Amino acid sequence: MIFFALPFVPVMEIALFYALMAVLPAALLLRYVYSQDSVEKEPAGLLIRLLFLGALAGFLSMILESIGGLFISAPQDGVPDTLAHVFSYYFLVVACVEEGTKYLLMGIRTWHDPAFNYRFDGIVYSVFVSLGFAAMENILYVAHYGISVVITRAILSIPGHMAFSVLFGLFYGRAKLASDRGNAVGAGILIAIGYLLAALLHGIYDTCASISSTKSSLVFLAVIVVIYLLCFLVVRKEARSDRAV
């Protein structure tokens, strides 16, 4: 029986290598954000659960996006389309669904957790759940398109997911602070603002990435620059001004 298994060993090694390369970019960004949480580190068990919840959000998003596509069809490659339709699909179907599933599962798990006792925790939680989502998505892309997509997604897609999550986490941590001070309405407003801004940035990002023109490429490049600046500046600033909720 061992002779029948031998030909599959290289295949298994290649598959493992692809999987490791797919999750490496997300792992590096997770390490960076975790290192910035200097006041009080979050429990490892909670963070691991958030990674798995992010992956679960990815599978839920696939189902919900297929349903949403029945109402707003996905743009087709090579077929002329209007900007309004492209943006409607990527914002109302893709961005709203993906950001919604990530933060709904995260909120259910973390909002009442005793470990959520500092404002920066909101960013840590949202980044972990989002990069769990991105790592799962990356594995699917690498499995389908091969190792060649890793570099592109490492530079563009995975930091994009991190930036969307940092923007939401910024408001999520402040919402927790407002809630603990008895301002439930203010907390709800902050969560809604964070969600809408994250979904809007996600929708703009996907729309620019899907349109093949010089103008859209320039806009996409500008969005990428803003995303990188927003992501790392906010993380550093919030980490240094962290406070208890």
mmCIF file of C-alpha atoms in Angstrom:
data_model
loop_
_atom_site.group_PDB
_atom_site.id
_atom_site.type_symbol
_atom_site.label_atom_id
_atom_site.label_comp_id
_atom_site.label_asym_id
_atom_site.label_seq_id
_atom_site.Cartn_x
_atom_site.Cartn_y
_atom_site.Cartn_z
ATOM 1 C CA MET A 1 0.000 0.000 0.000
ATOM 2 C CA ILE A 2 2.886 2.387 0.697
ATOM 3 C CA PHE A 3 3.903 2.311 -2.970
ATOM 4 C CA PHE A 4 0.523 3.697 -3.987
ATOM 5 C CA ALA A 5 0.936 6.591 -1.537
ATOM 6 C CA LEU A 6 4.407 7.657 -2.675
ATOM 7 C CA PRO A 7 3.343 9.550 -5.839
ATOM 8 C CA PHE A 8 1.018 11.698 -3.735
ATOM 9 C CA VAL A 9 3.759 12.912 -1.360
ATOM 10 C CA PRO A 10 5.085 15.653 -3.717
ATOM 11 C CA VAL A 11 1.506 16.752 -4.388
ATOM 12 C CA MET A 12 0.848 17.078 -0.670
ATOM 13 C CA GLU A 13 4.091 19.030 -0.190
ATOM 14 C CA ILE A 14 3.201 21.406 -3.008
ATOM 15 C CA ALA A 15 -0.297 21.909 -1.605
ATOM 16 C CA LEU A 16 1.159 22.652 1.841
ATOM 17 C CA PHE A 17 3.643 25.111 0.339
ATOM 18 C CA TYR A 18 0.837 26.899 -1.548
ATOM 19 C CA ALA A 19 -1.248 27.091 1.617
ATOM 20 C CA LEU A 20 1.663 28.520 3.622
ATOM 21 C CA MET A 21 2.421 31.128 0.956
ATOM 22 C CA ALA A 22 -1.270 32.058 0.845
ATOM 23 C CA VAL A 23 -1.515 32.753 4.576
ATOM 24 C CA LEU A 24 1.969 34.272 5.066
ATOM 25 C CA PRO A 25 1.037 37.871 4.084
ATOM 26 C CA ALA A 26 -1.893 37.855 6.508
ATOM 27 C CA ALA A 27 0.279 36.338 9.244
ATOM 28 C CA LEU A 28 2.871 39.102 8.888
ATOM 29 C CA LEU A 29 0.243 41.823 9.190
ATOM 30 C CA LEU A 30 -1.347 40.077 12.172
ATOM 31 C CA ARG A 31 2.031 40.001 13.889
ATOM 32 C CA TYR A 32 2.470 43.736 13.273
ATOM 33 C CA VAL A 33 -0.903 44.674 14.760
ATOM 34 C CA TYR A 34 -0.435 42.296 17.687
ATOM 35 C CA SER A 35 2.958 43.857 18.437
ATOM 36 C CA GLN A 36 1.359 47.301 18.619
ATOM 37 C CA ASP A 37 -1.010 46.199 21.395
ATOM 38 C CA SER A 38 1.441 47.206 24.104
ATOM 39 C CA VAL A 39 -0.874 47.907 27.076
ATOM 40 C CA GLU A 40 -2.492 44.494 27.509
ATOM 41 C CA LYS A 41 -2.203 41.578 25.105
ATOM 42 C CA GLU A 42 -5.413 39.812 24.110
ATOM 43 C CA PRO A 43 -5.940 36.120 25.014
ATOM 44 C CA ALA A 44 -4.475 33.819 22.383
ATOM 45 C CA GLY A 45 -7.578 31.600 22.456
ATOM 46 C CA LEU A 46 -9.832 34.551 21.638
ATOM 47 C CA LEU A 47 -7.640 35.684 18.747
ATOM 48 C CA ILE A 48 -7.508 32.172 17.274
ATOM 49 C CA ARG A 49 -11.308 31.970 17.458
ATOM 50 C CA LEU A 50 -11.529 35.295 15.622
ATOM 51 C CA LEU A 51 -9.334 33.926 12.826
ATOM 52 C CA PHE A 52 -11.686 30.960 12.404
ATOM 53 C CA LEU A 53 -14.708 33.260 12.578
ATOM 54 C CA GLY A 54 -13.149 35.298 9.776
ATOM 55 C CA ALA A 55 -12.818 32.161 7.655
ATOM 56 C CA LEU A 56 -16.436 31.276 8.476
ATOM 57 C CA ALA A 57 -17.481 34.788 7.438
ATOM 58 C CA GLY A 58 -15.815 34.119 4.092
ATOM 59 C CA PHE A 59 -17.962 31.056 3.442
ATOM 60 C CA LEU A 60 -21.114 32.872 4.597
ATOM 61 C CA SER A 61 -20.246 35.743 2.278
ATOM 62 C CA MET A 62 -20.042 33.385 -0.706
ATOM 63 C CA ILE A 63 -23.575 32.190 -0.028
ATOM 64 C CA LEU A 64 -24.995 35.661 0.566
ATOM 65 C CA GLU A 65 -23.210 37.155 -2.441
ATOM 66 C CA SER A 66 -24.639 34.458 -4.699
ATOM 67 C CA ILE A 67 -28.096 35.410 -3.405
ATOM 68 C CA GLY A 68 -27.354 39.118 -3.844
ATOM 69 C CA GLY A 69 -26.238 38.415 -7.405
ATOM 70 C CA LEU A 70 -29.802 37.393 -8.206
ATOM 71 C CA PHE A 71 -30.859 41.010 -7.591
ATOM 72 C CA ILE A 72 -27.761 42.859 -8.804
ATOM 73 C CA SER A 73 -25.856 40.800 -11.348
ATOM 74 C CA ALA A 74 -22.076 40.615 -11.235
ATOM 75 C CA PRO A 75 -20.202 42.566 -13.943
ATOM 76 C CA GLN A 76 -18.932 40.315 -16.720
ATOM 77 C CA ASP A 77 -15.313 40.411 -17.927
ATOM 78 C CA GLY A 78 -15.011 41.966 -21.361
ATOM 79 C CA VAL A 79 -18.619 43.174 -21.411
ATOM 80 C CA PRO A 80 -19.166 46.981 -21.410
ATOM 81 C CA ASP A 81 -20.930 48.119 -18.255
ATOM 82 C CA THR A 82 -21.983 51.296 -16.491
ATOM 83 C CA LEU A 83 -20.055 52.669 -13.544
ATOM 84 C CA ALA A 84 -23.285 52.799 -11.528
ATOM 85 C CA HIS A 85 -23.922 49.078 -12.007
ATOM 86 C CA VAL A 86 -20.324 48.116 -11.222
ATOM 87 C CA PHE A 87 -20.262 50.215 -8.052
ATOM 88 C CA SER A 88 -23.739 49.005 -7.000
ATOM 89 C CA TYR A 89 -22.621 45.396 -7.233
ATOM 90 C CA TYR A 90 -19.299 45.819 -5.462
ATOM 91 C CA PHE A 91 -20.732 48.069 -2.764
ATOM 92 C CA LEU A 92 -24.233 46.696 -2.104
ATOM 93 C CA VAL A 93 -23.447 43.026 -2.722
ATOM 94 C CA VAL A 94 -19.749 42.426 -2.114
ATOM 95 C CA ALA A 95 -18.623 45.110 0.340
ATOM 96 C CA CYS A 96 -21.761 45.263 2.476
ATOM 97 C CA VAL A 97 -21.959 41.477 2.713
ATOM 98 C CA GLU A 98 -18.270 40.836 3.425
ATOM 99 C CA GLU A 99 -17.875 43.640 5.952
ATOM 100 C CA GLY A 100 -21.218 42.735 7.520
ATOM 101 C CA THR A 101 -20.495 39.038 8.041
ATOM 102 C CA LYS A 102 -17.042 39.702 9.477
ATOM 103 C CA TYR A 103 -18.152 42.258 12.026
ATOM 104 C CA LEU A 104 -21.404 40.571 12.952
ATOM 105 C CA LEU A 105 -19.587 37.380 13.954
ATOM 106 C CA MET A 106 -16.852 39.400 15.639
ATOM 107 C CA GLY A 107 -19.364 41.487 17.584
ATOM 108 C CA ILE A 108 -21.266 38.443 18.815
ATOM 109 C CA ARG A 109 -18.013 36.938 20.095
ATOM 110 C CA THR A 110 -16.246 39.987 21.528
ATOM 111 C CA TRP A 111 -18.726 42.676 22.627
ATOM 112 C CA HIS A 112 -19.404 41.164 26.062
ATOM 113 C CA ASP A 113 -16.019 39.483 26.486
ATOM 114 C CA PRO A 114 -14.180 40.673 29.641
ATOM 115 C CA ALA A 115 -10.984 40.923 27.587
ATOM 116 C CA PHE A 116 -12.522 43.809 25.604
ATOM 117 C CA ASN A 117 -11.381 46.409 28.125
ATOM 118 C CA TYR A 118 -9.214 48.772 26.059
ATOM 119 C CA ARG A 119 -10.089 50.898 23.058
ATOM 120 C CA PHE A 120 -7.315 49.471 20.852
ATOM 121 C CA ASP A 121 -8.804 46.002 21.374
ATOM 122 C CA GLY A 122 -11.463 46.945 18.811
ATOM 123 C CA ILE A 123 -8.801 47.305 16.134
ATOM 124 C CA VAL A 124 -7.061 44.078 17.162
ATOM 125 C CA TYR A 125 -10.311 42.094 17.000
ATOM 126 C CA SER A 126 -11.434 43.527 13.659
ATOM 127 C CA VAL A 127 -8.004 42.994 12.078
ATOM 128 C CA PHE A 128 -7.815 39.374 13.254
ATOM 129 C CA VAL A 129 -11.283 38.497 11.968
ATOM 130 C CA SER A 130 -10.650 40.312 8.663
ATOM 131 C CA LEU A 131 -7.267 38.730 8.037
ATOM 132 C CA GLY A 132 -8.737 35.329 8.908
ATOM 133 C CA PHE A 133 -11.224 36.089 6.128
ATOM 134 C CA ALA A 134 -8.434 37.275 3.795
ATOM 135 C CA ALA A 135 -6.233 34.231 4.477
ATOM 136 C CA MET A 136 -9.099 31.859 3.642
ATOM 137 C CA GLU A 137 -9.851 33.874 0.494
ATOM 138 C CA ASN A 138 -6.177 33.788 -0.465
ATOM 139 C CA ILE A 139 -6.026 29.997 -0.118
ATOM 140 C CA LEU A 140 -8.996 29.691 -2.499
ATOM 141 C CA TYR A 141 -7.382 32.065 -5.018
ATOM 142 C CA VAL A 142 -4.036 30.249 -4.902
ATOM 143 C CA ALA A 143 -5.777 26.880 -5.262
ATOM 144 C CA HIS A 144 -7.614 28.161 -8.328
ATOM 145 C CA TYR A 145 -5.050 30.418 -10.046
ATOM 146 C CA GLY A 146 -1.733 29.123 -8.696
ATOM 147 C CA ILE A 147 1.116 30.626 -6.715
ATOM 148 C CA SER A 148 1.497 33.549 -9.173
ATOM 149 C CA VAL A 149 -1.362 35.478 -7.526
ATOM 150 C CA VAL A 150 0.281 35.514 -4.069
ATOM 151 C CA ILE A 151 2.454 38.586 -4.683
ATOM 152 C CA THR A 152 -0.372 40.651 -6.162
ATOM 153 C CA ARG A 153 -2.755 39.768 -3.358
ATOM 154 C CA ALA A 154 -0.045 40.306 -0.737
ATOM 155 C CA ILE A 155 0.517 43.858 -1.990
ATOM 156 C CA LEU A 156 -3.085 44.786 -2.731
ATOM 157 C CA SER A 157 -5.871 42.574 -1.405
ATOM 158 C CA ILE A 158 -4.712 41.528 2.055
ATOM 159 C CA PRO A 159 -3.589 45.016 3.168
ATOM 160 C CA GLY A 160 -6.921 46.207 1.772
ATOM 161 C CA HIS A 161 -8.824 43.899 4.099
ATOM 162 C CA MET A 162 -6.631 45.080 6.958
ATOM 163 C CA ALA A 163 -7.346 48.743 6.201
ATOM 164 C CA PHE A 164 -11.111 48.204 6.023
ATOM 165 C CA SER A 165 -10.931 46.463 9.377
ATOM 166 C CA VAL A 166 -8.757 49.140 10.989
ATOM 167 C CA LEU A 167 -11.324 51.748 9.972
ATOM 168 C CA PHE A 168 -14.143 49.727 11.524
ATOM 169 C CA GLY A 169 -12.094 48.830 14.604
ATOM 170 C CA LEU A 170 -11.391 52.511 15.206
ATOM 171 C CA PHE A 171 -15.121 53.105 15.692
ATOM 172 C CA TYR A 172 -15.767 49.743 17.349
ATOM 173 C CA GLY A 173 -13.398 50.513 20.212
ATOM 174 C CA ARG A 174 -14.982 53.930 20.699
ATOM 175 C CA ALA A 175 -18.449 52.365 20.598
ATOM 176 C CA LYS A 176 -17.461 50.042 23.442
ATOM 177 C CA LEU A 177 -16.251 53.037 25.434
ATOM 178 C CA ALA A 178 -19.546 54.868 24.818
ATOM 179 C CA SER A 179 -21.581 51.788 25.758
ATOM 180 C CA ASP A 180 -19.704 51.260 29.013
ATOM 181 C CA ARG A 181 -20.443 54.874 29.890
ATOM 182 C CA GLY A 182 -24.169 54.268 29.397
ATOM 183 C CA ASN A 183 -24.483 55.814 25.925
ATOM 184 C CA ALA A 184 -26.075 52.929 24.009
ATOM 185 C CA VAL A 185 -27.408 55.205 21.240
ATOM 186 C CA GLY A 186 -23.995 56.736 20.670
ATOM 187 C CA ALA A 187 -22.427 53.268 20.574
ATOM 188 C CA GLY A 188 -24.889 52.144 17.912
ATOM 189 C CA ILE A 189 -24.212 55.252 15.823
ATOM 190 C CA LEU A 190 -20.442 54.733 16.040
ATOM 191 C CA ILE A 191 -20.751 51.095 14.947
ATOM 192 C CA ALA A 192 -22.995 52.108 12.031
ATOM 193 C CA ILE A 193 -20.548 54.814 10.917
ATOM 194 C CA GLY A 194 -17.599 52.421 11.125
ATOM 195 C CA TYR A 195 -19.437 49.772 9.130
ATOM 196 C CA LEU A 196 -20.590 52.182 6.401
ATOM 197 C CA LEU A 197 -17.138 53.756 6.012
ATOM 198 C CA ALA A 198 -15.445 50.343 5.833
ATOM 199 C CA ALA A 199 -17.991 49.118 3.280
ATOM 200 C CA LEU A 200 -17.664 52.346 1.255
ATOM 201 C CA LEU A 201 -13.870 52.058 1.113
ATOM 202 C CA HIS A 202 -14.200 48.375 0.202
ATOM 203 C CA GLY A 203 -16.702 49.203 -2.566
ATOM 204 C CA ILE A 204 -14.486 51.938 -4.019
ATOM 205 C CA TYR A 205 -11.478 49.621 -3.868
ATOM 206 C CA ASP A 206 -13.217 46.764 -5.705
ATOM 207 C CA THR A 207 -14.805 49.092 -8.264
ATOM 208 C CA CYS A 208 -11.472 50.692 -9.182
ATOM 209 C CA ALA A 209 -9.795 47.274 -9.332
ATOM 210 C CA SER A 210 -12.433 45.930 -11.725
ATOM 211 C CA ILE A 211 -12.399 48.763 -14.282
ATOM 212 C CA SER A 212 -9.686 48.587 -16.940
ATOM 213 C CA SER A 213 -8.847 52.179 -17.866
ATOM 214 C CA THR A 214 -6.027 54.639 -17.270
ATOM 215 C CA LYS A 215 -8.215 56.874 -15.109
ATOM 216 C CA SER A 216 -9.480 54.006 -12.940
ATOM 217 C CA SER A 217 -5.935 52.656 -12.564
ATOM 218 C CA LEU A 218 -4.760 56.044 -11.305
ATOM 219 C CA VAL A 219 -7.688 56.232 -8.895
ATOM 220 C CA PHE A 220 -6.951 52.685 -7.763
ATOM 221 C CA LEU A 221 -3.303 53.591 -7.151
ATOM 222 C CA ALA A 222 -4.396 56.621 -5.112
ATOM 223 C CA VAL A 223 -6.784 54.427 -3.103
ATOM 224 C CA ILE A 224 -3.962 51.965 -2.394
ATOM 225 C CA VAL A 225 -1.691 54.764 -1.165
ATOM 226 C CA VAL A 226 -4.465 56.122 1.063
ATOM 227 C CA ILE A 227 -5.186 52.614 2.365
ATOM 228 C CA TYR A 228 -1.556 52.027 3.376
ATOM 229 C CA LEU A 229 -1.252 55.434 5.033
ATOM 230 C CA LEU A 230 -4.626 55.119 6.762
ATOM 231 C CA CYS A 231 -3.901 51.621 7.972
ATOM 232 C CA PHE A 232 -0.492 52.059 9.547
ATOM 233 C CA LEU A 233 -0.908 55.631 10.786
ATOM 234 C CA VAL A 234 -4.182 54.842 12.546
ATOM 235 C CA VAL A 235 -2.774 51.671 14.113
ATOM 236 C CA ARG A 236 0.280 53.495 15.453
ATOM 237 C CA LYS A 237 -1.714 56.490 16.706
ATOM 238 C CA GLU A 238 -4.400 54.400 18.387
ATOM 239 C CA ALA A 239 -1.856 52.087 19.999
ATOM 240 C CA ARG A 240 -0.029 55.038 21.527
ATOM 241 C CA SER A 241 -3.177 56.738 22.798
ATOM 242 C CA ASP A 242 -4.898 53.570 24.039
ATOM 243 C CA ARG A 243 -7.198 53.870 27.038
ATOM 244 C CA ALA A 244 -9.401 51.640 29.140
ATOM 245 C CA VAL A 245 -13.121 51.383 28.303
#
